[in-house]
Amino acid sequence: MEKAIKRYWPVFLLPTLAAFIIGFIWPFLWGIYLSFHKFTTISKTTFVGLDNYFKVFADPTFVSAFWFTAKFTVVSTILINVIAFALALALTRGLKGTNIFRTVFFLPNLIGGIVLGYIWQILLNGLLTNLGKPLLALDATYGFWGLIILMCWQQIGYMMIIYIAGLQNVPGDLLEAASIDGATGFQALIKVKLPMVMPSITICSFLTLTNSFKLFDQNLSLTAGEPAKASQMLALNIYDTFYARSGAQWKGIGQAKAVVFFLLVIAIALVQLYFTRRKEVQQ
């Protein structure tokens, strides 16, 4: 049986490989092709070269969405990881009811982004201003912090579980040796625990950074880019360009934005992985 598996392993790989090529590789390559064209349907295209890409960076809504997304990503990544790590530290100290707390903190991650967005929209827009308008529609600052609260509420529990696993794998001998050498709890945290959980920090930083940068459904349901697209993030901006604007030229520009967006996410993720992996300790 084992010999047969080794001999025919390509047969078992084929369905997954075919699905990956059909569902991801081919649409991705076709999308790059379309980003150099003006089109209404994929069968009626006109080659325009780099014109779409020039228009991407000339579009003030795209530039505004980029900076809004960048600020959101930095703040959410820091807050989620700091709070999740603090909770993981607290829940690995043998407190009573630890399993209940872990479950409660993890539950928001099981709710879909669209549903979460509408739940928090109702909660935050319940705070009406003197003008009688919903809070999130008044200023992009309210939308920004509303998205931060939503993202933290959804992601902290998931990252906390990863940090708990990392902390539980810290060798007890190292902590005991640090205690014998007179290290305080804070010194043991900085000199022993943090270096040993760097793999967990790498994973959580990667997940929070990429999830924040490509956020779409929560942005759509919570603020929808209001007011006047000031709280619009990159993914929503691409969606708005492709589907909400009429004219053949906007399809190509939207596709070019998607390619630029993909390259940005890849570049940011690779830079983050490079710097955090350098800090990892070989056990």
CSV table of C-alpha atoms in Angstrom, one decimal:
chain,number,residue,atom,x,y,z
A,1,MET,CA,0.0,0.0,0.0
A,2,GLU,CA,2.8,2.4,1.0
A,3,LYS,CA,4.6,1.7,-2.3
A,4,ALA,CA,1.5,2.3,-4.3
A,5,ILE,CA,1.0,5.7,-2.6
A,6,LYS,CA,4.6,6.7,-3.3
A,7,ARG,CA,4.2,5.7,-6.9
A,8,TYR,CA,0.8,7.3,-7.6
A,9,TRP,CA,1.1,10.4,-5.3
A,10,PRO,CA,0.7,12.8,-8.3
A,11,VAL,CA,-2.9,11.4,-8.8
A,12,PHE,CA,-3.8,12.5,-5.2
A,13,LEU,CA,-2.2,15.9,-5.8
A,14,LEU,CA,-3.9,16.5,-9.1
A,15,PRO,CA,-7.4,17.6,-7.8
A,16,THR,CA,-6.0,20.2,-5.4
A,17,LEU,CA,-3.5,21.4,-7.9
A,18,ALA,CA,-6.2,21.7,-10.6
A,19,ALA,CA,-8.5,23.7,-8.2
A,20,PHE,CA,-5.6,26.0,-7.3
A,21,ILE,CA,-4.7,26.7,-10.9
A,22,ILE,CA,-8.4,27.2,-12.0
A,23,GLY,CA,-9.4,29.2,-8.9
A,24,PHE,CA,-6.3,31.3,-8.3
A,25,ILE,CA,-3.4,31.1,-10.8
A,26,TRP,CA,-5.4,31.5,-14.0
A,27,PRO,CA,-7.7,34.4,-12.7
A,28,PHE,CA,-4.6,36.1,-11.3
A,29,LEU,CA,-2.7,36.0,-14.6
A,30,TRP,CA,-5.8,37.0,-16.5
A,31,GLY,CA,-6.2,40.0,-14.1
A,32,ILE,CA,-2.7,41.2,-14.8
A,33,TYR,CA,-3.5,41.0,-18.5
A,34,LEU,CA,-6.7,43.0,-18.1
A,35,SER,CA,-4.9,45.7,-16.1
A,36,PHE,CA,-3.2,46.8,-19.3
A,37,HIS,CA,-6.5,47.1,-21.2
A,38,LYS,CA,-9.7,49.2,-21.3
A,39,PHE,CA,-12.7,46.9,-21.3
A,40,THR,CA,-16.4,46.4,-20.5
A,41,THR,CA,-16.3,42.6,-20.7
A,42,ILE,CA,-13.2,40.3,-20.9
A,43,SER,CA,-14.0,39.5,-24.5
A,44,LYS,CA,-14.0,43.2,-25.6
A,45,THR,CA,-10.7,44.7,-24.6
A,46,THR,CA,-8.5,47.5,-25.9
A,47,PHE,CA,-4.8,47.6,-25.1
A,48,VAL,CA,-3.8,50.9,-23.3
A,49,GLY,CA,-0.3,49.9,-22.0
A,50,LEU,CA,0.6,51.5,-18.7
A,51,ASP,CA,-2.1,54.2,-18.9
A,52,ASN,CA,-4.2,52.5,-16.3
A,53,TYR,CA,-1.3,52.4,-13.8
A,54,PHE,CA,-0.6,56.1,-14.3
A,55,LYS,CA,-4.3,56.9,-13.6
A,56,VAL,CA,-4.2,54.8,-10.5
A,57,PHE,CA,-1.6,57.0,-8.8
A,58,ALA,CA,-3.3,60.1,-10.2
A,59,ASP,CA,-6.6,59.1,-8.5
A,60,PRO,CA,-6.8,61.1,-5.2
A,61,THR,CA,-9.3,58.6,-3.7
A,62,PHE,CA,-6.7,55.8,-4.1
A,63,VAL,CA,-3.9,57.9,-2.5
A,64,SER,CA,-6.3,58.8,0.3
A,65,ALA,CA,-7.3,55.2,0.8
A,66,PHE,CA,-3.7,54.1,0.9
A,67,TRP,CA,-2.8,56.5,3.7
A,68,PHE,CA,-5.9,55.6,5.6
A,69,THR,CA,-5.2,51.9,5.2
A,70,ALA,CA,-1.5,52.4,6.2
A,71,LYS,CA,-2.4,54.2,9.4
A,72,PHE,CA,-5.1,51.7,10.3
A,73,THR,CA,-2.7,48.8,9.7
A,74,VAL,CA,0.0,50.2,12.0
A,75,VAL,CA,-2.4,51.0,14.8
A,76,SER,CA,-4.4,47.8,14.6
A,77,THR,CA,-1.3,45.6,14.3
A,78,ILE,CA,0.3,47.1,17.4
A,79,LEU,CA,-2.9,47.1,19.5
A,80,ILE,CA,-4.0,43.6,18.6
A,81,ASN,CA,-0.6,42.1,19.3
A,82,VAL,CA,0.1,44.0,22.5
A,83,ILE,CA,-3.3,43.2,24.0
A,84,ALA,CA,-3.3,39.6,22.8
A,85,PHE,CA,0.1,39.0,24.3
A,86,ALA,CA,-0.9,40.6,27.6
A,87,LEU,CA,-4.0,38.4,27.8
A,88,ALA,CA,-1.9,35.3,26.9
A,89,LEU,CA,0.4,36.2,29.8
A,90,ALA,CA,-2.5,36.6,32.2
A,91,LEU,CA,-4.1,33.3,31.1
A,92,THR,CA,-1.0,31.2,31.4
A,93,ARG,CA,-0.6,32.0,35.1
A,94,GLY,CA,-2.9,29.2,36.3
A,95,LEU,CA,-5.9,31.5,37.1
A,96,LYS,CA,-9.3,30.0,37.8
A,97,GLY,CA,-11.7,30.0,34.9
A,98,THR,CA,-8.9,30.3,32.3
A,99,ASN,CA,-10.6,28.0,29.8
A,100,ILE,CA,-13.8,30.1,30.0
A,101,PHE,CA,-11.9,33.3,29.4
A,102,ARG,CA,-10.1,31.8,26.4
A,103,THR,CA,-13.4,30.7,24.9
A,104,VAL,CA,-15.1,34.1,25.5
A,105,PHE,CA,-12.1,36.1,23.9
A,106,PHE,CA,-12.0,33.7,20.9
A,107,LEU,CA,-15.7,33.7,20.1
A,108,PRO,CA,-15.8,37.0,18.1
A,109,ASN,CA,-13.4,35.5,15.6
A,110,LEU,CA,-16.1,33.0,14.6
A,111,ILE,CA,-18.5,35.7,13.5
A,112,GLY,CA,-18.3,36.8,9.9
A,113,GLY,CA,-16.8,40.2,9.1
A,114,ILE,CA,-20.0,41.5,7.4
A,115,VAL,CA,-22.1,40.6,10.5
A,116,LEU,CA,-19.6,42.1,12.9
A,117,GLY,CA,-19.5,45.3,10.9
A,118,TYR,CA,-23.3,45.7,11.0
A,119,ILE,CA,-23.4,44.9,14.7
A,120,TRP,CA,-20.8,47.5,15.6
A,121,GLN,CA,-22.4,50.0,13.2
A,122,ILE,CA,-25.6,49.7,15.2
A,123,LEU,CA,-23.7,50.1,18.5
A,124,LEU,CA,-21.5,53.0,17.4
A,125,ASN,CA,-24.2,54.8,15.4
A,126,GLY,CA,-26.4,54.6,18.5
A,127,LEU,CA,-24.3,57.5,19.8
A,128,LEU,CA,-26.2,60.3,17.9
A,129,THR,CA,-24.8,63.8,17.7
A,130,ASN,CA,-26.6,67.1,18.1
A,131,LEU,CA,-27.0,67.2,14.4
A,132,GLY,CA,-29.0,64.0,14.5
A,133,LYS,CA,-26.6,62.2,12.2
A,134,PRO,CA,-25.0,58.8,12.9
A,135,LEU,CA,-21.6,59.2,14.5
A,136,LEU,CA,-19.7,57.3,11.9
A,137,ALA,CA,-21.0,59.5,9.1
A,138,LEU,CA,-19.7,62.8,10.6
A,139,ASP,CA,-15.9,62.4,10.5
A,140,ALA,CA,-13.4,59.9,9.2
A,141,THR,CA,-11.8,59.9,12.6
A,142,TYR,CA,-14.8,58.2,14.1
A,143,GLY,CA,-14.8,55.7,11.3
A,144,PHE,CA,-11.1,55.0,11.8
A,145,TRP,CA,-11.4,54.3,15.5
A,146,GLY,CA,-14.6,52.3,14.9
A,147,LEU,CA,-12.7,50.1,12.5
A,148,ILE,CA,-9.9,49.8,15.1
A,149,ILE,CA,-12.3,48.7,17.8
A,150,LEU,CA,-14.0,46.2,15.5
A,151,MET,CA,-10.7,44.7,14.3
A,152,CYS,CA,-9.3,44.4,17.8
A,153,TRP,CA,-12.5,42.8,19.1
A,154,GLN,CA,-12.4,40.2,16.3
A,155,GLN,CA,-8.7,39.4,16.1
A,156,ILE,CA,-7.4,39.6,19.7
A,157,GLY,CA,-8.8,36.3,20.8
A,158,TYR,CA,-7.3,34.4,17.8
A,159,MET,CA,-3.9,35.9,18.3
A,160,MET,CA,-4.1,35.3,22.0
A,161,ILE,CA,-4.5,31.5,21.4
A,162,ILE,CA,-1.3,31.5,19.3
A,163,TYR,CA,0.6,33.5,22.0
A,164,ILE,CA,-0.6,31.1,24.7
A,165,ALA,CA,0.7,28.1,22.7
A,166,GLY,CA,4.1,29.9,22.3
A,167,LEU,CA,4.3,30.8,26.0
A,168,GLN,CA,3.4,27.2,27.1
A,169,ASN,CA,6.4,26.0,25.0
A,170,VAL,CA,8.9,28.1,26.8
A,171,PRO,CA,11.2,25.6,28.5
A,172,GLY,CA,10.7,25.7,32.3
A,173,ASP,CA,14.4,25.2,32.8
A,174,LEU,CA,15.2,28.6,31.3
A,175,LEU,CA,12.7,30.4,33.5
A,176,GLU,CA,14.0,28.5,36.6
A,177,ALA,CA,17.6,29.4,35.7
A,178,ALA,CA,16.6,33.0,35.3
A,179,SER,CA,14.9,33.0,38.7
A,180,ILE,CA,18.0,31.5,40.3
A,181,ASP,CA,20.2,34.2,38.7
A,182,GLY,CA,18.0,36.8,40.4
A,183,ALA,CA,16.0,37.9,37.4
A,184,THR,CA,12.7,39.7,38.2
A,185,GLY,CA,9.5,38.8,36.5
A,186,PHE,CA,9.9,41.7,34.0
A,187,GLN,CA,13.5,40.8,33.3
A,188,ALA,CA,12.4,37.1,32.7
A,189,LEU,CA,9.7,38.4,30.3
A,190,ILE,CA,12.1,40.6,28.3
A,191,LYS,CA,15.2,38.3,28.3
A,192,VAL,CA,13.6,34.8,28.2
A,193,LYS,CA,9.9,34.7,27.2
A,194,LEU,CA,9.9,37.3,24.4
A,195,PRO,CA,12.9,35.8,22.5
A,196,MET,CA,11.4,32.3,22.9
A,197,VAL,CA,8.0,33.3,21.6
A,198,MET,CA,9.3,35.2,18.6
A,199,PRO,CA,8.0,32.5,16.2
A,200,SER,CA,4.5,33.2,17.6
A,201,ILE,CA,5.1,37.0,17.3
A,202,THR,CA,6.2,36.4,13.6
A,203,ILE,CA,2.9,34.5,12.9
A,204,CYS,CA,0.7,37.0,14.7
A,205,SER,CA,2.3,40.0,13.2
A,206,PHE,CA,2.0,38.5,9.7
A,207,LEU,CA,-1.7,37.7,10.2
A,208,THR,CA,-2.7,41.0,11.7
A,209,LEU,CA,-0.7,43.1,9.3
A,210,THR,CA,-2.0,41.3,6.2
A,211,ASN,CA,-5.6,41.0,7.5
A,212,SER,CA,-5.6,44.7,8.4
A,213,PHE,CA,-4.1,45.9,5.1
A,214,LYS,CA,-6.6,43.9,3.0
A,215,LEU,CA,-9.7,44.6,5.1
A,216,PHE,CA,-12.8,44.8,3.1
A,217,ASP,CA,-16.0,43.4,4.5
A,218,GLN,CA,-15.9,45.2,7.8
A,219,ASN,CA,-15.0,48.5,6.1
A,220,LEU,CA,-18.0,48.0,3.7
A,221,SER,CA,-20.5,47.2,6.4
A,222,LEU,CA,-19.3,49.6,9.2
A,223,THR,CA,-18.6,52.9,7.4
A,224,ALA,CA,-18.9,52.1,3.6
A,225,GLY,CA,-16.2,54.8,3.1
A,226,GLU,CA,-18.3,57.6,4.7
A,227,PRO,CA,-18.1,60.5,4.9
A,228,ALA,CA,-17.3,61.2,1.2
A,229,LYS,CA,-15.0,58.2,0.9
A,230,ALA,CA,-12.7,59.6,3.7
A,231,SER,CA,-12.8,56.3,5.6
A,232,GLN,CA,-12.5,54.2,2.5
A,233,MET,CA,-9.7,51.5,2.6
A,234,LEU,CA,-7.8,50.2,-0.4
A,235,ALA,CA,-9.9,47.0,-0.9
A,236,LEU,CA,-13.1,49.0,-0.8
A,237,ASN,CA,-11.6,51.6,-3.1
A,238,ILE,CA,-10.8,49.0,-5.7
A,239,TYR,CA,-14.4,47.5,-5.4
A,240,ASP,CA,-15.9,51.0,-5.7
A,241,THR,CA,-13.7,51.8,-8.8
A,242,PHE,CA,-14.6,48.5,-10.6
A,243,TYR,CA,-18.3,48.3,-9.8
A,244,ALA,CA,-19.6,51.7,-8.8
A,245,ARG,CA,-18.1,53.8,-11.6
A,246,SER,CA,-19.5,53.5,-15.1
A,247,GLY,CA,-17.4,53.5,-18.2
A,248,ALA,CA,-15.0,51.0,-19.8
A,249,GLN,CA,-11.9,52.9,-18.6
A,250,TRP,CA,-12.8,52.3,-14.9
A,251,LYS,CA,-12.7,48.5,-15.3
A,252,GLY,CA,-9.1,48.6,-16.4
A,253,ILE,CA,-8.2,51.2,-13.7
A,254,GLY,CA,-9.8,49.0,-11.0
A,255,GLN,CA,-7.9,46.0,-12.3
A,256,ALA,CA,-4.6,47.9,-12.2
A,257,LYS,CA,-5.4,49.0,-8.6
A,258,ALA,CA,-5.9,45.4,-7.7
A,259,VAL,CA,-2.5,44.5,-9.1
A,260,VAL,CA,-0.8,47.4,-7.2
A,261,PHE,CA,-2.7,46.3,-4.1
A,262,PHE,CA,-1.4,42.8,-4.4
A,263,LEU,CA,2.2,43.9,-4.8
A,264,LEU,CA,1.9,46.2,-1.8
A,265,VAL,CA,0.6,43.4,0.4
A,266,ILE,CA,3.3,41.0,-0.7
A,267,ALA,CA,6.1,43.7,-0.2
A,268,ILE,CA,4.8,44.6,3.3
A,269,ALA,CA,4.4,41.0,4.3
A,270,LEU,CA,7.9,40.0,3.1
A,271,VAL,CA,9.5,43.0,4.9
A,272,GLN,CA,7.7,42.1,8.1
A,273,LEU,CA,8.7,38.4,7.9
A,274,TYR,CA,12.4,39.4,7.2
A,275,PHE,CA,12.7,41.5,10.3
A,276,THR,CA,10.8,39.3,12.8
A,277,ARG,CA,12.5,36.1,11.7
A,278,ARG,CA,15.9,37.7,12.3
A,279,LYS,CA,14.9,37.9,16.0
A,280,GLU,CA,13.8,34.3,16.4
A,281,VAL,CA,15.9,32.1,18.7
A,282,GLN,CA,16.8,28.6,17.6
A,283,GLN,CA,15.7,26.2,20.2
